[in-house]
Amino acid sequence: MSGQSFRLVSGGLVDRDRALNFSFDGKPYRGFAGDTLASALLANGVRLVGRSFKYHRPRGVLSAGPEEPNALVELRSGARREPNTRATVTELFDGLDAASQNRWPSLVFDLLSLNGLVSPALVAGFYYKTFMWPAAFWEKLYEPLIRRAAGLGRAAGLEDPDHYEKAFAFCDLLVIGGGPAGLAAALAAGRSGARVILCDEDFCLGGRLLAEKREIDGKPAAEWLAATLAELENLPEVRIMSRTTVFGLYDHGIYGAVERVGDHLPEPAPHQPRQRGWRIHARRAILAAGALERPIVFPGNDVPGVMLAGAARTYVNRYGVLPGRETVLFTAGDDGWATARDIAAAGGKVAAIVDARGEADPARKALADKLGARLFAGGVIEGTRGGRQLDGVTIRDASGATMALACDLLAVSNGWNPTLHLTSHQNGKAVWDEALQCFVPGTLPAGLAVAGSAAGHFTLGQALEDGARLGGEAAAEAGLKPAAAGPVPMTDPEATALQPIWRVKGAKGKAFVDYQNDVTDKDVELAAREGFRPVEHLKRYTTLGMATDQGKTSNLSGLAIMAEQTGKTIPQTGTTTFRPPYTPVAIGALAGHHRGKEFRPVRLAPTHDWSKEQGAVFVEAGQWLRAQYYPKPGENDWLTTVNREVQAVRAGVGLCDVSTLGKIDIQGADAAEFLERVYINGWKALPVGKARYGLMLREDGFVMDDGTTSRLGDSHFLMTTTTANAGKVMQHLEFCHQVLWPELDIRMVSVSEQWAQVAVAGPRARETLRAVVDPAHDISNEAFPYLAARAVTVGGGIPARLFRISFSGELAYELAVAADHGDAMMRALMRAGQPFGITPYGTEALGVMRIEKGHVAGNELNGQTTPRDLGLGKMMSAKKDYLGRLMAGRQALIEKDRPSFVGFRPVDPTQRLRAGAHFIGIGKADIMENDEGYMTSVAYSPHLNHWMGLGLIKGGAARIGERVRAYDPVRNGDIVVEICSPVFVDPEGARLHG
Amino acid sequence: MAEIATVSTAVSWAPRGAWAGIAQPGSFGATGGAGVLATLLDGFGLATLIAAPGAAPALSRIVEARLGIALPQAPKIASGQAHDAIWAGPDQWLLRAASRDGFAGLLAELAPHGAVSDQSDARAAVRLSGPRVRDLLAKGVMLDLHPAAFAVGDVALTSIAHVGVQIWRLADGPDGSVFEILVPRSMAGSFWAWFTASAAEFGCAVTAAPVAGPR
Amino acid sequence: MRITCPHCGARDAQEFTYLGAADLKRPDGMAATEAAMTDYVYQRENPAGTHRELWYHGAGCHAWLVVTRDTRNHAIAAVEAAKSRKTGAAA
């Protein structure tokens, strides 16, 4: 194992007593606690960390933060493998395992780098131009080829083994960014008692203070930082969240954040999530996210060893790593000089300082001399040497003369862009500041203020001043008395003069604007020539600003070059509208707990455990799990089971849970009037103690739901709805009451959860119930006729409700008890029905029997059918107004040949019917014009011993006896069926009344 | 058809509460002191009361005369000796009794004065406390439960993990703040799955109170 | 988004269901015409600006609310219960 040959002997914030082992592309290395993967790789002299997206060019670490476009790796392995992880923000842990991506067969020897040789074919827009023809080749040939050659990392392809969470927080002030401005803001607000949340994406708070050698109040900034953090931690209403990125700003003071709870560990700690997605509600927020440094576009600016000057400083000062032994600085302003100074102070050699500005002032000359660096005032870098690692640069001095200079680090300084992304998440447009030569926040979203560098206030003194002032204002906004504000701390002087250069012209070689997408200055020129000049077109044509970094280091250069091409200014050319998320967010953090079987809540009936005990197979019905069928040992085919269940009901008795039906208690003086208005049929005449089938429409005339409603008292009804529509119907009824007819006295509440309800069906149903219902209640046919609905007691005084209603066409009842007694009710009925062979049946058998009886259900109540379509037109009252009345009577809905409801049977009884098959006249072509309707429901009838179907066909009942094709091309079905009555079993209804 | 003689069913009609088969006493998650304490509540009486238009004050007076608690006009809980009146929407309340003894009679008494619907079996109920109870609830409740924002006696109808809930804060106990949550019975299992996943990092002790008694 | 329910207080928009325009009057009764009903069911304004609209607080108190919202920026100017509204056109 090679040592950390680029690690300084002392200095930095890493813990040299805690060495951590890690591997990159299978090779073992060692770093320290407090390192990022990038700093640890640099400490070990690893410069080449990845290959570029399109040309497979060698790439190294460009930055030291979230903007990194190059150093993307696959982190971890197996199911936890995560592609496109930025090495610059990946906290090192013991056992970390990372691999480079987008190379084949290896990072050092990448065959696909040949893409660079054919690069003229790969310029902007090449996908659109090259792979146009033939169209069929795109899916089969071009796309797979391109996907192999161009791309980023590989997804794990396995289920994520970790747990994720969502969480909600509320505060007076959210501070985004824990640098000097954010800390000062949190302190000012926190001291006055405000509820403050301070988020920072880093694992250490301090922001640039961690990376700079600065003084506050005459002492090293680290002392101020430590004291500030200590005070904040002691304020009870201040919550500090490190490793937490605020990624989005939403309406009404809502912020999205992701907390990386376990990303810095090999695996999350026991009982801990990997990440937690936060939704933070903030009365006020201060964006103190700092700034991102800008590269310069010049040929060869992507060789590993070209690095942002501020990042180089971070590696020296924070991580104790010298990013190169021999440095050349290429700067457009004063800030870059700090890098030269800090590198020299750390013992590194500064070979040259290339300051693109004209004649240097004496102070700069003196500093260059002191650092032992050659100074090229007014010079530029016009090329680099080196393949996998920088060997040297070509300098063009102010006179135009060029010279080569050996170096292994080129630090580039071109000023900073405020990290204003969140200010534009609600369409806020950034504005160009000519003096600062950068975009600064424009109109701000309500409740948001910006402090420090994020506002373009680049000095430390301004950051501290902004933070203290805005933090105090936020506290006052929350109605708190501001704490006595001490003087803003004094800072050492700093120079910020800048004359940015957007690119070095007149030299050969690829000059990259967008590293991550391999977009060069020539691509931007091409886009300009071909007319893709608006920024949105530029982005889509060249891919500039796309992918995981969203152009954090490239957007402005791209705009500047387009401005130059079109002879406009930068603000005339456009701005970037940033959208959430600020940095990539794992889907898991957004889903939280809700994945797999916890995707949404599952509802279980009070009889669920009993059904499970009976061996039920369950099916999802709305949110519910319902017993679908109850296979017995030896039954290997669901149809066998279902046939047995159906036959048992028709021959003896069966029971089926119906607790899942929606149940709405409707009371009030106007309850009957209300039902008149929401149902198509009449309700005022329904006697107490009786149930009636009801059908309700949407206002547009189509059927919404059906069910039985029972009158429990003069002004008291119990409505049932279908399982799937229960919530929707409740919402609809609330609408009718509160919005349409608030003057009615209606009081409604869902009682679906209160009752366990079971259908007891079959010729022996009454005998079975007789043994369960207390003897005081007469349930004889005379005393308890069809559609009776009354309170009874069971099990010696337990309140229950009994309804004589039937979906199966058999003598049938529904018995309801309070849910706590549901389990016992099932056991009591099973015992009572034992002599009659009582059989539990599920939704499948229920479906078979309702099709045998021609009852409509969800397949027919599909939102496209009117009562007339379903043969229920006679139910529509002509004497009263009700919802949907007028619209259901529209001409097109009452046309004679509108498809309406009938039954179908196969002419050859051995043939199987298929739901979804379309009807076509015999001898007619299978084209849309000949479509006459479709099959809605099918089942095998063990009673008839053949398949039967329900469906909608033009002309409907008038065509009974006619034959048509049931055409089902998807499943190669094309059979002849006969149109028949939808009632297949017991058309006289004798069984029902038995 | 002639009546059939009654057959003895010999089946126990013992009630099975909403938590049966879902949650049981014990502990789970991190060890070393429970950050969250959960008490499973059962055997209480619960009913929805809805006042007729304009009749809320009259209904409140009747309840107050009978039980000593007025019906709160805002999202609050009013607690008496053995009953709570819990706001459940405009002109709507849940009346909770510590025991079901006599509850049916009470509901019958109230029925002429408002719409009364028994909901005793319709909800699973749990009482939560412990030093980390707010950190736990923050993972599901989209409301500010800070002591200053959600005071003792405050009630909210909201949702946790897509499950509609009713939550309120009781007087502080020995472990600090105390919350109670009602969950639709059918979703108790999904709620409990969220709860166990969310409370595990704090460590959780679960006990069962046979009856939602006086606190 | 946050909507301040007049009964429950400020809540996240995900507790609510959106319906649409609030100030439509249903042509009630047997005398209503098909044309009037067609307008009621299908005709809608689509303003860029202030919009009075119905939201249902389904995860809360089950109240239907009339929310006055600026469709351009989601700024909410007023919320009232539909049942007890003082302005607007419903019956």
mmCIF file with all atom_site columns, N, CA and C in Angstrom, chain A residues 702-749:
data_model
loop_
_atom_site.group_PDB
_atom_site.id
_atom_site.type_symbol
_atom_site.label_atom_id
_atom_site.label_alt_id
_atom_site.label_comp_id
_atom_site.label_asym_id
_atom_site.label_entity_id
_atom_site.label_seq_id
_atom_site.pdbx_PDB_ins_code
_atom_site.Cartn_x
_atom_site.Cartn_y
_atom_site.Cartn_z
_atom_site.occupancy
_atom_site.B_iso_or_equiv
_atom_site.pdbx_formal_charge
_atom_site.auth_seq_id
_atom_site.auth_comp_id
_atom_site.auth_asym_id
_atom_site.auth_atom_id
_atom_site.pdbx_PDB_model_num
ATOM 1   N N  . PHE A 1 702 ? -73.848 9.785  -15.666 1.00 0.00 ? 702 PHE A N  1
ATOM 2   C CA . PHE A 1 702 ? -73.326 8.417  -15.640 1.00 0.00 ? 702 PHE A CA 1
ATOM 3   C C  . PHE A 1 702 ? -73.380 7.865  -14.225 1.00 0.00 ? 702 PHE A C  1
ATOM 4   N N  . VAL A 1 703 ? -73.464 6.528  -14.139 1.00 0.00 ? 703 VAL A N  1
ATOM 5   C CA . VAL A 1 703 ? -73.633 5.905  -12.823 1.00 0.00 ? 703 VAL A CA 1
ATOM 6   C C  . VAL A 1 703 ? -72.354 6.064  -12.004 1.00 0.00 ? 703 VAL A C  1
ATOM 7   N N  . MET A 1 704 ? -72.531 6.460  -10.741 1.00 0.00 ? 704 MET A N  1
ATOM 8   C CA . MET A 1 704 ? -71.384 6.608  -9.851  1.00 0.00 ? 704 MET A CA 1
ATOM 9   C C  . MET A 1 704 ? -71.231 5.396  -8.945  1.00 0.00 ? 704 MET A C  1
ATOM 10  N N  . ASP A 1 705 ? -72.341 4.978  -8.312  1.00 0.00 ? 705 ASP A N  1
ATOM 11  C CA . ASP A 1 705 ? -72.228 3.878  -7.358  1.00 0.00 ? 705 ASP A CA 1
ATOM 12  C C  . ASP A 1 705 ? -73.613 3.293  -7.118  1.00 0.00 ? 705 ASP A C  1
ATOM 13  N N  . ASP A 1 706 ? -73.625 2.117  -6.513  1.00 0.00 ? 706 ASP A N  1
ATOM 14  C CA . ASP A 1 706 ? -74.900 1.513  -6.140  1.00 0.00 ? 706 ASP A CA 1
ATOM 15  C C  . ASP A 1 706 ? -74.757 0.845  -4.792  1.00 0.00 ? 706 ASP A C  1
ATOM 16  N N  . GLY A 1 707 ? -75.888 0.419  -4.241  1.00 0.00 ? 707 GLY A N  1
ATOM 17  C CA . GLY A 1 707 ? -75.871 -0.273 -2.951  1.00 0.00 ? 707 GLY A CA 1
ATOM 18  C C  . GLY A 1 707 ? -77.258 -0.255 -2.353  1.00 0.00 ? 707 GLY A C  1
ATOM 19  N N  . THR A 1 708 ? -77.405 -0.950 -1.231  1.00 0.00 ? 708 THR A N  1
ATOM 20  C CA . THR A 1 708 ? -78.701 -0.945 -0.560  1.00 0.00 ? 708 THR A CA 1
ATOM 21  C C  . THR A 1 708 ? -78.677 0.055  0.581   1.00 0.00 ? 708 THR A C  1
ATOM 22  N N  . THR A 1 709 ? -79.793 0.698  0.757   1.00 0.00 ? 709 THR A N  1
ATOM 23  C CA . THR A 1 709 ? -79.923 1.628  1.879   1.00 0.00 ? 709 THR A CA 1
ATOM 24  C C  . THR A 1 709 ? -81.153 1.221  2.665   1.00 0.00 ? 709 THR A C  1
ATOM 25  N N  . SER A 1 710 ? -80.988 1.208  3.985   1.00 0.00 ? 710 SER A N  1
ATOM 26  C CA . SER A 1 710 ? -82.062 0.721  4.858   1.00 0.00 ? 710 SER A CA 1
ATOM 27  C C  . SER A 1 710 ? -82.581 1.864  5.709   1.00 0.00 ? 710 SER A C  1
ATOM 28  N N  . ARG A 1 711 ? -83.867 1.821  5.957   1.00 0.00 ? 711 ARG A N  1
ATOM 29  C CA . ARG A 1 711 ? -84.457 2.845  6.833   1.00 0.00 ? 711 ARG A CA 1
ATOM 30  C C  . ARG A 1 711 ? -84.539 2.276  8.246   1.00 0.00 ? 711 ARG A C  1
ATOM 31  N N  . LEU A 1 712 ? -83.748 2.852  9.126   1.00 0.00 ? 712 LEU A N  1
ATOM 32  C CA . LEU A 1 712 ? -83.707 2.365  10.502  1.00 0.00 ? 712 LEU A CA 1
ATOM 33  C C  . LEU A 1 712 ? -84.695 3.117  11.379  1.00 0.00 ? 712 LEU A C  1
ATOM 34  N N  . GLY A 1 713 ? -85.083 4.311  10.944  1.00 0.00 ? 713 GLY A N  1
ATOM 35  C CA . GLY A 1 713 ? -86.047 5.111  11.693  1.00 0.00 ? 713 GLY A CA 1
ATOM 36  C C  . GLY A 1 713 ? -86.615 6.137  10.739  1.00 0.00 ? 713 GLY A C  1
ATOM 37  N N  . ASP A 1 714 ? -87.587 6.927  11.217  1.00 0.00 ? 714 ASP A N  1
ATOM 38  C CA . ASP A 1 714 ? -88.207 7.925  10.342  1.00 0.00 ? 714 ASP A CA 1
ATOM 39  C C  . ASP A 1 714 ? -87.161 8.808  9.665   1.00 0.00 ? 714 ASP A C  1
ATOM 40  N N  . SER A 1 715 ? -86.212 9.238  10.468  1.00 0.00 ? 715 SER A N  1
ATOM 41  C CA . SER A 1 715 ? -85.213 10.163 9.944   1.00 0.00 ? 715 SER A CA 1
ATOM 42  C C  . SER A 1 715 ? -83.821 9.557  10.099  1.00 0.00 ? 715 SER A C  1
ATOM 43  N N  . HIS A 1 716 ? -83.725 8.259  9.910   1.00 0.00 ? 716 HIS A N  1
ATOM 44  C CA . HIS A 1 716 ? -82.453 7.563  10.122  1.00 0.00 ? 716 HIS A CA 1
ATOM 45  C C  . HIS A 1 716 ? -82.294 6.458  9.066   1.00 0.00 ? 716 HIS A C  1
ATOM 46  N N  . PHE A 1 717 ? -81.272 6.624  8.224   1.00 0.00 ? 717 PHE A N  1
ATOM 47  C CA . PHE A 1 717 ? -80.995 5.637  7.173   1.00 0.00 ? 717 PHE A CA 1
ATOM 48  C C  . PHE A 1 717 ? -79.568 5.115  7.312   1.00 0.00 ? 717 PHE A C  1
ATOM 49  N N  . LEU A 1 718 ? -79.363 3.927  6.826   1.00 0.00 ? 718 LEU A N  1
ATOM 50  C CA . LEU A 1 718 ? -78.012 3.376  6.738   1.00 0.00 ? 718 LEU A CA 1
ATOM 51  C C  . LEU A 1 718 ? -77.755 3.063  5.266   1.00 0.00 ? 718 LEU A C  1
ATOM 52  N N  . MET A 1 719 ? -76.815 3.816  4.674   1.00 0.00 ? 719 MET A N  1
ATOM 53  C CA . MET A 1 719 ? -76.499 3.612  3.258   1.00 0.00 ? 719 MET A CA 1
ATOM 54  C C  . MET A 1 719 ? -75.287 2.689  3.139   1.00 0.00 ? 719 MET A C  1
ATOM 55  N N  . THR A 1 720 ? -75.334 1.762  2.177   1.00 0.00 ? 720 THR A N  1
ATOM 56  C CA . THR A 1 720 ? -74.110 1.017  1.886   1.00 0.00 ? 720 THR A CA 1
ATOM 57  C C  . THR A 1 720 ? -73.623 1.414  0.498   1.00 0.00 ? 720 THR A C  1
ATOM 58  N N  . THR A 1 721 ? -72.327 1.398  0.354   1.00 0.00 ? 721 THR A N  1
ATOM 59  C CA . THR A 1 721 ? -71.699 1.725  -0.927  1.00 0.00 ? 721 THR A CA 1
ATOM 60  C C  . THR A 1 721 ? -70.838 0.538  -1.335  1.00 0.00 ? 721 THR A C  1
ATOM 61  N N  . THR A 1 722 ? -70.348 0.577  -2.572  1.00 0.00 ? 722 THR A N  1
ATOM 62  C CA . THR A 1 722 ? -69.418 -0.472 -2.958  1.00 0.00 ? 722 THR A CA 1
ATOM 63  C C  . THR A 1 722 ? -68.109 -0.286 -2.183  1.00 0.00 ? 722 THR A C  1
ATOM 64  N N  . THR A 1 723 ? -67.350 -1.372 -2.074  1.00 0.00 ? 723 THR A N  1
ATOM 65  C CA . THR A 1 723 ? -66.088 -1.339 -1.339  1.00 0.00 ? 723 THR A CA 1
ATOM 66  C C  . THR A 1 723 ? -65.150 -0.285 -1.909  1.00 0.00 ? 723 THR A C  1
ATOM 67  N N  . ALA A 1 724 ? -65.029 -0.272 -3.223  1.00 0.00 ? 724 ALA A N  1
ATOM 68  C CA . ALA A 1 724 ? -64.022 0.587  -3.844  1.00 0.00 ? 724 ALA A CA 1
ATOM 69  C C  . ALA A 1 724 ? -64.392 2.057  -3.773  1.00 0.00 ? 724 ALA A C  1
ATOM 70  N N  . ASN A 1 725 ? -65.700 2.363  -3.770  1.00 0.00 ? 725 ASN A N  1
ATOM 71  C CA . ASN A 1 725 ? -66.112 3.768  -3.878  1.00 0.00 ? 725 ASN A CA 1
ATOM 72  C C  . ASN A 1 725 ? -66.484 4.414  -2.560  1.00 0.00 ? 725 ASN A C  1
ATOM 73  N N  . ALA A 1 726 ? -66.288 3.714  -1.439  1.00 0.00 ? 726 ALA A N  1
ATOM 74  C CA . ALA A 1 726 ? -66.826 4.213  -0.169  1.00 0.00 ? 726 ALA A CA 1
ATOM 75  C C  . ALA A 1 726 ? -66.365 5.642  0.127   1.00 0.00 ? 726 ALA A C  1
ATOM 76  N N  . GLY A 1 727 ? -65.070 5.902  -0.024  1.00 0.00 ? 727 GLY A N  1
ATOM 77  C CA . GLY A 1 727 ? -64.551 7.232  0.285   1.00 0.00 ? 727 GLY A CA 1
ATOM 78  C C  . GLY A 1 727 ? -65.076 8.274  -0.676  1.00 0.00 ? 727 GLY A C  1
ATOM 79  N N  . LYS A 1 728 ? -65.142 7.888  -1.938  1.00 0.00 ? 728 LYS A N  1
ATOM 80  C CA . LYS A 1 728 ? -65.597 8.813  -2.974  1.00 0.00 ? 728 LYS A CA 1
ATOM 81  C C  . LYS A 1 728 ? -67.069 9.195  -2.748  1.00 0.00 ? 728 LYS A C  1
ATOM 82  N N  . VAL A 1 729 ? -67.876 8.204  -2.365  1.00 0.00 ? 729 VAL A N  1
ATOM 83  C CA . VAL A 1 729 ? -69.298 8.479  -2.143  1.00 0.00 ? 729 VAL A CA 1
ATOM 84  C C  . VAL A 1 729 ? -69.468 9.392  -0.938  1.00 0.00 ? 729 VAL A C  1
ATOM 85  N N  . MET A 1 730 ? -68.694 9.151  0.116   1.00 0.00 ? 730 MET A N  1
ATOM 86  C CA . MET A 1 730 ? -68.793 10.007 1.300   1.00 0.00 ? 730 MET A CA 1
ATOM 87  C C  . MET A 1 730 ? -68.471 11.457 0.911   1.00 0.00 ? 730 MET A C  1
ATOM 88  N N  . GLN A 1 731 ? -67.412 11.627 0.163   1.00 0.00 ? 731 GLN A N  1
ATOM 89  C CA . GLN A 1 731 ? -67.018 12.968 -0.282  1.00 0.00 ? 731 GLN A CA 1
ATOM 90  C C  . GLN A 1 731 ? -68.131 13.600 -1.132  1.00 0.00 ? 731 GLN A C  1
ATOM 91  N N  . HIS A 1 732 ? -68.726 12.784 -1.989  1.00 0.00 ? 732 HIS A N  1
ATOM 92  C CA . HIS A 1 732 ? -69.813 13.258 -2.856  1.00 0.00 ? 732 HIS A CA 1
ATOM 93  C C  . HIS A 1 732 ? -71.014 13.698 -2.022  1.00 0.00 ? 732 HIS A C  1
ATOM 94  N N  . LEU A 1 733 ? -71.384 12.887 -1.041  1.00 0.00 ? 733 LEU A N  1
ATOM 95  C CA . LEU A 1 733 ? -72.538 13.235 -0.211  1.00 0.00 ? 733 LEU A CA 1
ATOM 96  C C  . LEU A 1 733 ? -72.255 14.497 0.596   1.00 0.00 ? 733 LEU A C  1
ATOM 97  N N  . GLU A 1 734 ? -71.023 14.624 1.089   1.00 0.00 ? 734 GLU A N  1
ATOM 98  C CA . GLU A 1 734 ? -70.659 15.849 1.820   1.00 0.00 ? 734 GLU A CA 1
ATOM 99  C C  . GLU A 1 734 ? -70.767 17.055 0.893   1.00 0.00 ? 734 GLU A C  1
ATOM 100 N N  . PHE A 1 735 ? -70.378 16.870 -0.364  1.00 0.00 ? 735 PHE A N  1
ATOM 101 C CA . PHE A 1 735 ? -70.497 17.950 -1.347  1.00 0.00 ? 735 PHE A CA 1
ATOM 102 C C  . PHE A 1 735 ? -71.972 18.332 -1.528  1.00 0.00 ? 735 PHE A C  1
ATOM 103 N N  . CYS A 1 736 ? -72.792 17.297 -1.730  1.00 0.00 ? 736 CYS A N  1
ATOM 104 C CA . CYS A 1 736 ? -74.213 17.557 -1.953  1.00 0.00 ? 736 CYS A CA 1
ATOM 105 C C  . CYS A 1 736 ? -74.804 18.320 -0.772  1.00 0.00 ? 736 CYS A C  1
ATOM 106 N N  . HIS A 1 737 ? -74.412 17.909 0.411   1.00 0.00 ? 737 HIS A N  1
ATOM 107 C CA . HIS A 1 737 ? -74.984 18.541 1.590   1.00 0.00 ? 737 HIS A CA 1
ATOM 108 C C  . HIS A 1 737 ? -74.416 19.948 1.811   1.00 0.00 ? 737 HIS A C  1
ATOM 109 N N  . GLN A 1 738 ? -73.069 20.050 1.857   1.00 0.00 ? 738 GLN A N  1
ATOM 110 C CA . GLN A 1 738 ? -72.469 21.321 2.265   1.00 0.00 ? 738 GLN A CA 1
ATOM 111 C C  . GLN A 1 738 ? -72.488 22.375 1.158   1.00 0.00 ? 738 GLN A C  1
ATOM 112 N N  . VAL A 1 739 ? -72.341 21.922 -0.080  1.00 0.00 ? 739 VAL A N  1
ATOM 113 C CA . VAL A 1 739 ? -72.225 22.885 -1.178  1.00 0.00 ? 739 VAL A CA 1
ATOM 114 C C  . VAL A 1 739 ? -73.567 23.104 -1.877  1.00 0.00 ? 739 VAL A C  1
ATOM 115 N N  . LEU A 1 740 ? -74.283 22.010 -2.190  1.00 0.00 ? 740 LEU A N  1
ATOM 116 C CA . LEU A 1 740 ? -75.517 22.178 -2.962  1.00 0.00 ? 740 LEU A CA 1
ATOM 117 C C  . LEU A 1 740 ? -76.708 22.568 -2.083  1.00 0.00 ? 740 LEU A C  1
ATOM 118 N N  . TRP A 1 741 ? -76.873 21.861 -0.986  1.00 0.00 ? 741 TRP A N  1
ATOM 119 C CA . TRP A 1 741 ? -78.100 22.050 -0.202  1.00 0.00 ? 741 TRP A CA 1
ATOM 120 C C  . TRP A 1 741 ? -77.795 22.187 1.288   1.00 0.00 ? 741 TRP A C  1
ATOM 121 N N  . PRO A 1 742 ? -77.071 23.248 1.643   1.00 0.00 ? 742 PRO A N  1
ATOM 122 C CA . PRO A 1 742 ? -76.695 23.393 3.057   1.00 0.00 ? 742 PRO A CA 1
ATOM 123 C C  . PRO A 1 742 ? -77.911 23.599 3.958   1.00 0.00 ? 742 PRO A C  1
ATOM 124 N N  . GLU A 1 743 ? -79.057 23.940 3.349   1.00 0.00 ? 743 GLU A N  1
ATOM 125 C CA . GLU A 1 743 ? -80.238 24.203 4.180   1.00 0.00 ? 743 GLU A CA 1
ATOM 126 C C  . GLU A 1 743 ? -80.876 22.921 4.709   1.00 0.00 ? 743 GLU A C  1
ATOM 127 N N  . LEU A 1 744 ? -80.516 21.781 4.158   1.00 0.00 ? 744 LEU A N  1
ATOM 128 C CA . LEU A 1 744 ? -81.119 20.521 4.618   1.00 0.00 ? 744 LEU A CA 1
ATOM 129 C C  . LEU A 1 744 ? -80.522 20.096 5.954   1.00 0.00 ? 744 LEU A C  1
ATOM 130 N N  . ASP A 1 745 ? -81.358 19.514 6.794   1.00 0.00 ? 745 ASP A N  1
ATOM 131 C CA . ASP A 1 745 ? -80.873 18.947 8.066   1.00 0.00 ? 745 ASP A CA 1
ATOM 132 C C  . ASP A 1 745 ? -80.461 17.502 7.815   1.00 0.00 ? 745 ASP A C  1
ATOM 133 N N  . ILE A 1 746 ? -79.170 17.341 7.550   1.00 0.00 ? 746 ILE A N  1
ATOM 134 C CA . ILE A 1 746 ? -78.592 16.022 7.277   1.00 0.00 ? 746 ILE A CA 1
ATOM 135 C C  . ILE A 1 746 ? -77.402 15.871 8.198   1.00 0.00 ? 746 ILE A C  1
ATOM 136 N N  . ARG A 1 747 ? -77.289 14.771 8.854   1.00 0.00 ? 747 ARG A N  1
ATOM 137 C CA . ARG A 1 747 ? -76.095 14.525 9.670   1.00 0.00 ? 747 ARG A CA 1
ATOM 138 C C  . ARG A 1 747 ? -75.552 13.158 9.294   1.00 0.00 ? 747 ARG A C  1
ATOM 139 N N  . MET A 1 748 ? -74.340 13.176 8.763   1.00 0.00 ? 748 MET A N  1
ATOM 140 C CA . MET A 1 748 ? -73.775 11.956 8.166   1.00 0.00 ? 748 MET A CA 1
ATOM 141 C C  . MET A 1 748 ? -72.450 11.607 8.825   1.00 0.00 ? 748 MET A C  1
ATOM 142 N N  . VAL A 1 749 ? -72.238 10.339 9.011   1.00 0.00 ? 749 VAL A N  1
ATOM 143 C CA . VAL A 1 749 ? -70.907 9.909  9.446   1.00 0.00 ? 749 VAL A CA 1
ATOM 144 C C  . VAL A 1 749 ? -70.688 8.493  8.935   1.00 0.00 ? 749 VAL A C  1
#
